[in-house]
Amino acid sequence: MAYFYNGFSILILVLVLGIVSTCMVANAGNFHQDFDLTWGDNRAKIYGGGQLLSLSLDKISGSGFQSKKEYLFGRIDMQLKLVAGNSAGTVTAYYLSSQGPTHDEIDFEFLGNVTGQPYILHTNVFTQGKGNREQQFYLWFDPTKNFHTYSIIWNPQHIVFLVDSTPIRVFKNGESIGVPYPKNQPMRIYSSLWNADDWATRGGLVKADWSKAPFTAYYRNFNAQTCSGSCNSRFSNGAWQSQELDAYSRRRLRWVQKNFMIYNYCADYKRFPQGFPPECRQ
Ligand SMILES: *[C@@H]1O[C@H](CO)[C@@H](O)[C@H](O)[C@H]1NC(C)=O
C-alpha cells in the first residue's frame, strides 16, 4: 500500500509539473542561446559564456541585436547599463516589434545627454502600424552608474512598462472604444545603439562628441516569462497575467507620472487640436 501510494503521488507530481512547464516558460537567459547579433560587426559582443552583452557606437556605425524567438504575451525583463559620460546624441533603443506595414511595437528609447544631465526615457506603442503615442520620463536614478531592470508586461488586457518593477506607463486594451490592441502578431525583442544627434538631444541642438567614442551600453539578466501553450490554463497564472495593477503598483505609477513624466501625448493640446485620440479618455 505504501509503495502504491508513493508511486501514485510521484505520478501525480510528474503530471502536474509537466502541465505547469508546458504552460509557463520561465527562461533565465543566455545571450548566445536567446539572441543574434544583427549589425555593427564586432561592435556588438557577448561575454562571460553568455551572461553579458554590449553594444557600441562609433563614428562609422552603431550596432544591434534581436531575439531568436518571437513572443506573444509575456513578461520580458532586461537589465541595462546605459552609455556613461557624455552620451549626447546617442539613442539606445530597446523594444518589442512584429514585422510589416501593420506591425505592433512596444518601445523603450533612452536618449543620452551631456555629462551630468538627465537621460530621457522615451516610450511609444504602435498598433496596426500606427504609433504617435509618446510619453517621456526622467529617471529617479543615474541609469549609467548601475544596471537597472526595464520590463514589459504584455497580456490581453494591458501593456505595462516598468522600471525596476515600478510601473511607469500602462496602455490598456481599448478595442471596445475602437483602438486596435496588439494581440495577434508575435513580436521579437530588438535593441540597438545608434547616432541620432540630428534630433535626440533637444531637437539636435547638442551633437555627439566623437572624441569620446566608442559609446557602449551593457545588457544582462534577460528573462522572459511566456506561455508556450494556452495562456488561459489555470496552471499558467504568472503574476504578469493579472488583468489589473494592485493598489501599491497604482500608487507607484501615479508617483512616477506626477514627478518624472516630462511629455505625454495625451496632454499635448497643440498636437491634437481636433481632440485627443480615444485611448486618452480611458
Ligand atoms: C538633457 O539635459 C537638459 C538640461 O538639463 C534637459 O533639458 C534635457 O531634457 C535632457 N535630455 C535630453 C535628451 O536632451
mmCIF file of C-alpha atoms and ligand atoms in Angstrom:
data_model
loop_
_atom_site.group_PDB
_atom_site.id
_atom_site.type_symbol
_atom_site.label_atom_id
_atom_site.label_comp_id
_atom_site.label_asym_id
_atom_site.label_seq_id
_atom_site.Cartn_x
_atom_site.Cartn_y
_atom_site.Cartn_z
ATOM 1 C CA MET A 1 0.000 0.000 0.000
ATOM 2 C CA ALA A 2 2.781 2.403 0.962
ATOM 3 C CA TYR A 3 4.602 1.539 -2.214
ATOM 4 C CA PHE A 4 1.471 2.135 -4.277
ATOM 5 C CA TYR A 5 0.844 5.455 -2.532
ATOM 6 C CA ASN A 6 4.367 6.736 -3.213
ATOM 7 C CA GLY A 7 4.284 5.659 -6.814
ATOM 8 C CA PHE A 8 0.906 7.285 -7.245
ATOM 9 C CA SER A 9 1.927 10.620 -5.716
ATOM 10 C CA ILE A 10 5.085 10.710 -7.814
ATOM 11 C CA LEU A 11 2.974 10.057 -10.890
ATOM 12 C CA ILE A 12 0.658 12.951 -9.948
ATOM 13 C CA LEU A 13 3.637 15.217 -9.267
ATOM 14 C CA VAL A 14 5.174 14.386 -12.639
ATOM 15 C CA LEU A 15 1.868 15.073 -14.385
ATOM 16 C CA VAL A 16 1.388 18.420 -12.626
ATOM 17 C CA LEU A 17 4.970 19.534 -13.278
ATOM 18 C CA GLY A 18 4.606 18.522 -16.904
ATOM 19 C CA ILE A 19 1.464 20.616 -17.311
ATOM 20 C CA VAL A 20 2.978 23.612 -15.487
ATOM 21 C CA SER A 21 6.153 23.510 -17.549
ATOM 22 C CA THR A 22 4.377 23.396 -20.894
ATOM 23 C CA CYS A 23 2.131 26.335 -19.994
ATOM 24 C CA MET A 24 4.672 28.599 -18.303
ATOM 25 C CA VAL A 25 8.104 29.029 -19.698
ATOM 26 C CA ALA A 26 10.345 30.949 -17.341
ATOM 27 C CA ASN A 27 13.506 31.486 -19.287
ATOM 28 C CA ALA A 28 16.600 32.620 -17.415
ATOM 29 C CA GLY A 29 18.601 33.893 -20.317
ATOM 30 C CA ASN A 30 21.837 33.163 -22.022
ATOM 31 C CA PHE A 31 22.627 35.700 -24.726
ATOM 32 C CA HIS A 32 24.195 33.097 -27.019
ATOM 33 C CA GLN A 33 21.051 30.984 -26.827
ATOM 34 C CA ASP A 34 18.433 33.701 -26.980
ATOM 35 C CA PHE A 35 19.797 36.449 -29.256
ATOM 36 C CA ASP A 36 21.519 37.074 -32.584
ATOM 37 C CA LEU A 37 23.910 39.979 -33.049
ATOM 38 C CA THR A 38 22.446 41.530 -36.168
ATOM 39 C CA TRP A 39 24.536 44.524 -37.189
ATOM 40 C CA GLY A 40 27.576 46.615 -36.396
ATOM 41 C CA ASP A 41 30.139 43.797 -36.867
ATOM 42 C CA ASN A 42 32.271 43.456 -33.743
ATOM 43 C CA ARG A 43 30.637 46.477 -32.107
ATOM 44 C CA ALA A 44 28.097 44.024 -30.645
ATOM 45 C CA LYS A 45 29.642 41.468 -28.286
ATOM 46 C CA ILE A 46 28.627 38.676 -25.934
ATOM 47 C CA TYR A 47 30.891 37.886 -22.982
ATOM 48 C CA GLY A 48 31.169 35.590 -19.997
ATOM 49 C CA GLY A 49 29.672 32.494 -21.602
ATOM 50 C CA GLY A 50 26.524 34.424 -22.499
ATOM 51 C CA GLN A 51 25.906 36.380 -19.289
ATOM 52 C CA LEU A 52 26.766 39.854 -20.601
ATOM 53 C CA LEU A 53 26.208 41.652 -23.885
ATOM 54 C CA SER A 54 27.433 45.038 -25.042
ATOM 55 C CA LEU A 55 26.595 47.321 -27.948
ATOM 56 C CA SER A 56 28.879 50.115 -29.121
ATOM 57 C CA LEU A 57 28.620 53.086 -31.381
ATOM 58 C CA ASP A 58 31.447 54.899 -33.112
ATOM 59 C CA LYS A 59 31.586 57.428 -35.900
ATOM 60 C CA ILE A 60 31.221 54.724 -38.535
ATOM 61 C CA SER A 61 28.387 52.609 -37.171
ATOM 62 C CA GLY A 62 26.140 51.620 -34.309
ATOM 63 C CA SER A 63 25.184 48.040 -33.516
ATOM 64 C CA GLY A 64 22.229 45.879 -32.588
ATOM 65 C CA PHE A 65 20.806 42.511 -31.644
ATOM 66 C CA GLN A 66 17.472 40.707 -31.811
ATOM 67 C CA SER A 67 15.877 37.721 -30.122
ATOM 68 C CA LYS A 68 15.836 34.385 -31.870
ATOM 69 C CA LYS A 69 12.306 33.722 -30.589
ATOM 70 C CA GLU A 70 9.076 35.578 -31.093
ATOM 71 C CA TYR A 71 6.770 36.259 -28.165
ATOM 72 C CA LEU A 72 3.021 36.626 -27.973
ATOM 73 C CA PHE A 73 2.255 37.958 -24.477
ATOM 74 C CA GLY A 74 4.538 37.616 -21.502
ATOM 75 C CA ARG A 75 6.758 39.478 -19.121
ATOM 76 C CA ILE A 76 10.135 40.402 -20.585
ATOM 77 C CA ASP A 77 12.856 41.702 -18.264
ATOM 78 C CA MET A 78 16.271 43.028 -19.225
ATOM 79 C CA GLN A 79 18.903 44.845 -17.192
ATOM 80 C CA LEU A 80 20.648 47.714 -18.970
ATOM 81 C CA LYS A 81 23.514 49.981 -18.042
ATOM 82 C CA LEU A 82 23.479 52.923 -20.405
ATOM 83 C CA VAL A 83 26.286 54.855 -22.100
ATOM 84 C CA ALA A 84 28.109 56.817 -19.389
ATOM 85 C CA GLY A 85 29.713 60.254 -19.534
ATOM 86 C CA ASN A 86 28.883 62.461 -22.471
ATOM 87 C CA SER A 87 26.223 60.392 -24.257
ATOM 88 C CA ALA A 88 24.517 63.306 -26.007
ATOM 89 C CA GLY A 89 23.189 62.339 -29.431
ATOM 90 C CA THR A 90 23.192 58.597 -28.712
ATOM 91 C CA VAL A 91 19.984 56.600 -28.584
ATOM 92 C CA THR A 92 19.715 53.164 -27.020
ATOM 93 C CA ALA A 93 16.517 51.598 -28.319
ATOM 94 C CA TYR A 94 15.113 48.526 -26.610
ATOM 95 C CA TYR A 95 11.763 47.305 -27.926
ATOM 96 C CA LEU A 96 9.406 44.552 -28.965
ATOM 97 C CA SER A 97 8.150 44.565 -32.534
ATOM 98 C CA SER A 98 6.385 42.453 -35.127
ATOM 99 C CA GLN A 99 7.013 42.853 -38.855
ATOM 100 C CA GLY A 100 5.306 44.556 -41.767
ATOM 101 C CA PRO A 101 3.245 47.678 -42.507
ATOM 102 C CA THR A 102 0.621 46.889 -39.844
ATOM 103 C CA HIS A 103 3.144 45.868 -37.226
ATOM 104 C CA ASP A 104 2.765 46.343 -33.485
ATOM 105 C CA GLU A 105 5.568 47.734 -31.385
ATOM 106 C CA ILE A 106 6.310 48.496 -27.729
ATOM 107 C CA ASP A 107 9.254 50.883 -27.326
ATOM 108 C CA PHE A 108 11.756 51.997 -24.748
ATOM 109 C CA GLU A 109 14.281 54.509 -26.108
ATOM 110 C CA PHE A 110 16.962 56.087 -23.970
ATOM 111 C CA LEU A 111 18.122 59.477 -25.200
ATOM 112 C CA GLY A 112 21.607 60.337 -23.987
ATOM 113 C CA ASN A 113 22.751 63.700 -22.676
ATOM 114 C CA VAL A 114 25.854 65.671 -21.847
ATOM 115 C CA THR A 115 27.690 64.583 -18.693
ATOM 116 C CA GLY A 116 25.672 65.152 -15.530
ATOM 117 C CA GLN A 117 22.409 65.949 -17.329
ATOM 118 C CA PRO A 118 19.467 63.547 -17.293
ATOM 119 C CA TYR A 119 18.713 60.906 -19.858
ATOM 120 C CA ILE A 120 15.195 60.920 -21.298
ATOM 121 C CA LEU A 121 13.323 57.636 -21.335
ATOM 122 C CA HIS A 122 11.069 57.847 -24.373
ATOM 123 C CA THR A 123 8.205 55.312 -24.741
ATOM 124 C CA ASN A 124 5.755 54.586 -27.541
ATOM 125 C CA VAL A 125 3.149 51.994 -28.526
ATOM 126 C CA PHE A 126 2.369 51.115 -32.160
ATOM 127 C CA THR A 127 -0.760 49.178 -33.025
ATOM 128 C CA GLN A 128 -1.526 48.122 -36.588
ATOM 129 C CA GLY A 129 1.370 50.227 -37.857
ATOM 130 C CA LYS A 130 0.291 53.412 -36.091
ATOM 131 C CA GLY A 131 2.296 54.989 -33.275
ATOM 132 C CA ASN A 132 2.218 58.661 -32.202
ATOM 133 C CA ARG A 133 1.663 57.671 -28.584
ATOM 134 C CA GLU A 134 4.782 59.090 -26.991
ATOM 135 C CA GLN A 135 5.336 59.505 -23.286
ATOM 136 C CA GLN A 136 8.694 60.639 -21.924
ATOM 137 C CA PHE A 137 10.217 60.437 -18.476
ATOM 138 C CA TYR A 138 13.265 61.371 -16.472
ATOM 139 C CA LEU A 139 14.546 58.580 -14.246
ATOM 140 C CA TRP A 140 14.887 58.799 -10.465
ATOM 141 C CA PHE A 141 18.462 57.435 -10.618
ATOM 142 C CA ASP A 142 21.515 57.694 -12.854
ATOM 143 C CA PRO A 143 20.996 54.877 -15.402
ATOM 144 C CA THR A 144 24.711 54.847 -16.320
ATOM 145 C CA LYS A 145 26.078 54.014 -12.848
ATOM 146 C CA ASN A 146 24.479 50.585 -12.383
ATOM 147 C CA PHE A 147 22.320 48.038 -14.119
ATOM 148 C CA HIS A 148 18.561 48.642 -13.809
ATOM 149 C CA THR A 149 15.713 46.406 -14.900
ATOM 150 C CA TYR A 150 13.443 47.530 -17.733
ATOM 151 C CA SER A 151 10.399 45.321 -18.233
ATOM 152 C CA ILE A 152 7.381 44.953 -20.411
ATOM 153 C CA ILE A 153 4.288 43.127 -19.267
ATOM 154 C CA TRP A 154 2.073 42.335 -22.238
ATOM 155 C CA ASN A 155 -1.140 40.421 -21.764
ATOM 156 C CA PRO A 156 -4.543 40.605 -23.477
ATOM 157 C CA GLN A 157 -5.751 43.344 -21.095
ATOM 158 C CA HIS A 158 -2.829 45.751 -20.974
ATOM 159 C CA ILE A 159 0.780 46.636 -21.725
ATOM 160 C CA VAL A 160 2.758 47.855 -18.713
ATOM 161 C CA PHE A 161 6.195 49.486 -18.927
ATOM 162 C CA LEU A 162 8.211 49.002 -15.733
ATOM 163 C CA VAL A 163 11.496 50.345 -14.424
ATOM 164 C CA ASP A 164 12.928 48.330 -11.511
ATOM 165 C CA SER A 165 9.432 46.841 -11.118
ATOM 166 C CA THR A 166 7.812 50.273 -10.800
ATOM 167 C CA PRO A 167 5.167 50.744 -13.494
ATOM 168 C CA ILE A 168 5.720 53.970 -15.422
ATOM 169 C CA ARG A 169 3.108 53.588 -18.149
ATOM 170 C CA VAL A 170 0.023 51.480 -18.870
ATOM 171 C CA PHE A 171 -1.581 51.071 -22.294
ATOM 172 C CA LYS A 172 -4.953 49.413 -21.844
ATOM 173 C CA ASN A 173 -6.776 47.280 -24.349
ATOM 174 C CA GLY A 174 -9.146 49.830 -25.888
ATOM 175 C CA GLU A 175 -10.755 47.626 -28.517
ATOM 176 C CA SER A 176 -14.167 48.349 -27.007
ATOM 177 C CA ILE A 177 -13.643 52.051 -27.862
ATOM 178 C CA GLY A 178 -12.193 51.356 -31.300
ATOM 179 C CA VAL A 179 -8.462 51.406 -30.541
ATOM 180 C CA PRO A 180 -6.570 48.446 -32.045
ATOM 181 C CA TYR A 181 -4.674 46.335 -29.496
ATOM 182 C CA PRO A 182 -1.630 44.114 -30.148
ATOM 183 C CA LYS A 183 -2.830 40.570 -29.657
ATOM 184 C CA ASN A 184 -2.290 38.527 -32.834
ATOM 185 C CA GLN A 185 1.196 39.319 -34.107
ATOM 186 C CA PRO A 186 4.111 37.767 -32.212
ATOM 187 C CA MET A 187 6.987 40.147 -31.538
ATOM 188 C CA ARG A 188 10.744 39.840 -31.349
ATOM 189 C CA ILE A 189 12.932 41.736 -28.902
ATOM 190 C CA TYR A 190 15.285 44.225 -30.539
ATOM 191 C CA SER A 191 17.931 46.570 -29.286
ATOM 192 C CA SER A 192 20.262 48.980 -30.979
ATOM 193 C CA LEU A 193 22.638 51.772 -30.134
ATOM 194 C CA TRP A 194 22.803 54.445 -32.793
ATOM 195 C CA ASN A 195 23.560 58.064 -33.505
ATOM 196 C CA ALA A 196 20.545 60.360 -33.501
ATOM 197 C CA ASP A 197 22.261 63.658 -32.914
ATOM 198 C CA ASP A 198 20.106 65.193 -35.630
ATOM 199 C CA TRP A 199 17.122 65.062 -33.218
ATOM 200 C CA ALA A 200 17.702 63.313 -29.892
ATOM 201 C CA THR A 201 19.180 65.963 -27.640
ATOM 202 C CA ARG A 202 16.646 68.787 -27.671
ATOM 203 C CA GLY A 203 15.910 68.549 -31.358
ATOM 204 C CA GLY A 204 19.529 68.072 -32.442
ATOM 205 C CA LEU A 205 20.900 71.050 -30.514
ATOM 206 C CA VAL A 206 23.669 69.015 -28.866
ATOM 207 C CA LYS A 207 25.879 66.884 -31.144
ATOM 208 C CA ALA A 208 27.653 63.649 -30.275
ATOM 209 C CA ASP A 209 31.220 64.162 -29.064
ATOM 210 C CA TRP A 210 33.097 61.635 -31.205
ATOM 211 C CA SER A 211 36.296 62.204 -29.253
ATOM 212 C CA LYS A 212 34.558 60.143 -26.507
ATOM 213 C CA ALA A 213 33.641 57.256 -28.854
ATOM 214 C CA PRO A 214 33.141 54.340 -28.788
ATOM 215 C CA PHE A 215 29.964 54.720 -26.737
ATOM 216 C CA THR A 216 28.942 51.476 -25.028
ATOM 217 C CA ALA A 217 25.795 50.133 -23.346
ATOM 218 C CA TYR A 218 25.610 46.840 -21.424
ATOM 219 C CA TYR A 219 22.904 44.191 -21.031
ATOM 220 C CA ARG A 220 22.467 41.299 -18.621
ATOM 221 C CA ASN A 221 19.903 39.074 -16.845
ATOM 222 C CA PHE A 222 17.438 38.716 -19.677
ATOM 223 C CA ASN A 223 14.349 36.862 -18.519
ATOM 224 C CA ALA A 224 11.151 36.009 -20.379
ATOM 225 C CA GLN A 225 8.035 34.540 -18.819
ATOM 226 C CA THR A 226 5.630 33.495 -21.523
ATOM 227 C CA CYS A 227 3.015 30.917 -22.400
ATOM 228 C CA SER A 228 4.034 28.236 -24.814
ATOM 229 C CA GLY A 229 0.561 26.693 -24.786
ATOM 230 C CA SER A 230 -2.670 28.357 -23.812
ATOM 231 C CA CYS A 231 -2.459 31.371 -21.544
ATOM 232 C CA ASN A 232 -5.893 30.551 -20.220
ATOM 233 C CA SER A 233 -4.836 27.377 -18.464
ATOM 234 C CA ARG A 234 -5.399 27.627 -14.714
ATOM 235 C CA PHE A 235 -1.878 26.321 -14.266
ATOM 236 C CA SER A 236 -0.267 29.269 -16.023
ATOM 237 C CA ASN A 237 -1.164 32.079 -13.656
ATOM 238 C CA GLY A 238 2.076 34.068 -13.611
ATOM 239 C CA ALA A 239 1.670 37.471 -11.938
ATOM 240 C CA TRP A 240 2.146 39.154 -15.319
ATOM 241 C CA GLN A 241 -1.172 37.702 -16.450
ATOM 242 C CA SER A 242 -3.105 39.669 -13.861
ATOM 243 C CA GLN A 243 -5.625 41.994 -15.503
ATOM 244 C CA GLU A 244 -5.058 44.987 -13.246
ATOM 245 C CA LEU A 245 -2.301 46.603 -11.251
ATOM 246 C CA ASP A 246 -2.590 46.177 -7.489
ATOM 247 C CA ALA A 247 -3.046 49.208 -5.223
ATOM 248 C CA TYR A 248 0.680 49.543 -4.488
ATOM 249 C CA SER A 249 1.602 49.486 -8.196
ATOM 250 C CA ARG A 250 -1.079 52.079 -8.975
ATOM 251 C CA ARG A 251 0.392 54.365 -6.293
ATOM 252 C CA ARG A 252 3.887 53.915 -7.739
ATOM 253 C CA LEU A 253 2.583 54.662 -11.248
ATOM 254 C CA ARG A 254 0.979 57.890 -10.015
ATOM 255 C CA TRP A 255 4.225 58.856 -8.267
ATOM 256 C CA VAL A 256 6.238 58.427 -11.486
ATOM 257 C CA GLN A 257 3.669 60.192 -13.644
ATOM 258 C CA LYS A 258 3.417 63.111 -11.244
ATOM 259 C CA ASN A 259 7.143 63.583 -10.636
ATOM 260 C CA PHE A 260 9.034 62.254 -13.657
ATOM 261 C CA MET A 261 6.823 62.430 -16.714
ATOM 262 C CA ILE A 262 8.015 65.255 -18.988
ATOM 263 C CA TYR A 263 5.889 64.619 -22.067
ATOM 264 C CA ASN A 264 2.511 62.970 -22.577
ATOM 265 C CA TYR A 265 0.849 62.952 -25.979
ATOM 266 C CA CYS A 266 -2.482 62.787 -24.171
ATOM 267 C CA ALA A 267 -1.824 66.254 -22.724
ATOM 268 C CA ASP A 268 -0.438 67.860 -25.900
ATOM 269 C CA TYR A 269 -3.326 70.135 -26.895
ATOM 270 C CA LYS A 270 -1.332 71.791 -29.688
ATOM 271 C CA ARG A 271 -0.769 68.489 -31.377
ATOM 272 C CA PHE A 272 -4.385 67.358 -31.249
ATOM 273 C CA PRO A 273 -6.482 70.492 -31.801
ATOM 274 C CA GLN A 274 -9.385 68.350 -33.037
ATOM 275 C CA GLY A 275 -9.410 66.326 -29.805
ATOM 276 C CA PHE A 276 -7.272 63.626 -28.262
ATOM 277 C CA PRO A 277 -7.080 60.045 -29.540
ATOM 278 C CA PRO A 278 -9.778 57.876 -27.929
ATOM 279 C CA GLU A 279 -7.389 55.934 -25.654
ATOM 280 C CA CYS A 280 -6.549 59.225 -23.892
ATOM 281 C CA ARG A 281 -10.031 59.262 -22.377
ATOM 282 C CA GLN A 282 -9.590 55.913 -20.630
HETATM 283 C C1 LIG B 1 19.404 66.943 -21.245
HETATM 284 O O1 LIG B 1 19.594 67.920 -20.257
HETATM 285 C C2 LIG B 1 18.824 69.104 -20.442
HETATM 286 C C3 LIG B 1 19.224 70.092 -19.359
HETATM 287 O O2 LIG B 1 19.040 69.536 -18.087
HETATM 288 C C4 LIG B 1 17.338 68.749 -20.390
HETATM 289 O O3 LIG B 1 16.550 69.898 -20.660
HETATM 290 C C5 LIG B 1 17.033 67.655 -21.410
HETATM 291 O O4 LIG B 1 15.670 67.237 -21.270
HETATM 292 C C6 LIG B 1 17.966 66.473 -21.190
HETATM 293 N N1 LIG B 1 17.742 65.342 -22.075
HETATM 294 C C7 LIG B 1 17.872 65.359 -23.402
HETATM 295 C C8 LIG B 1 17.773 64.065 -24.108
HETATM 296 O O5 LIG B 1 18.074 66.373 -24.039
#
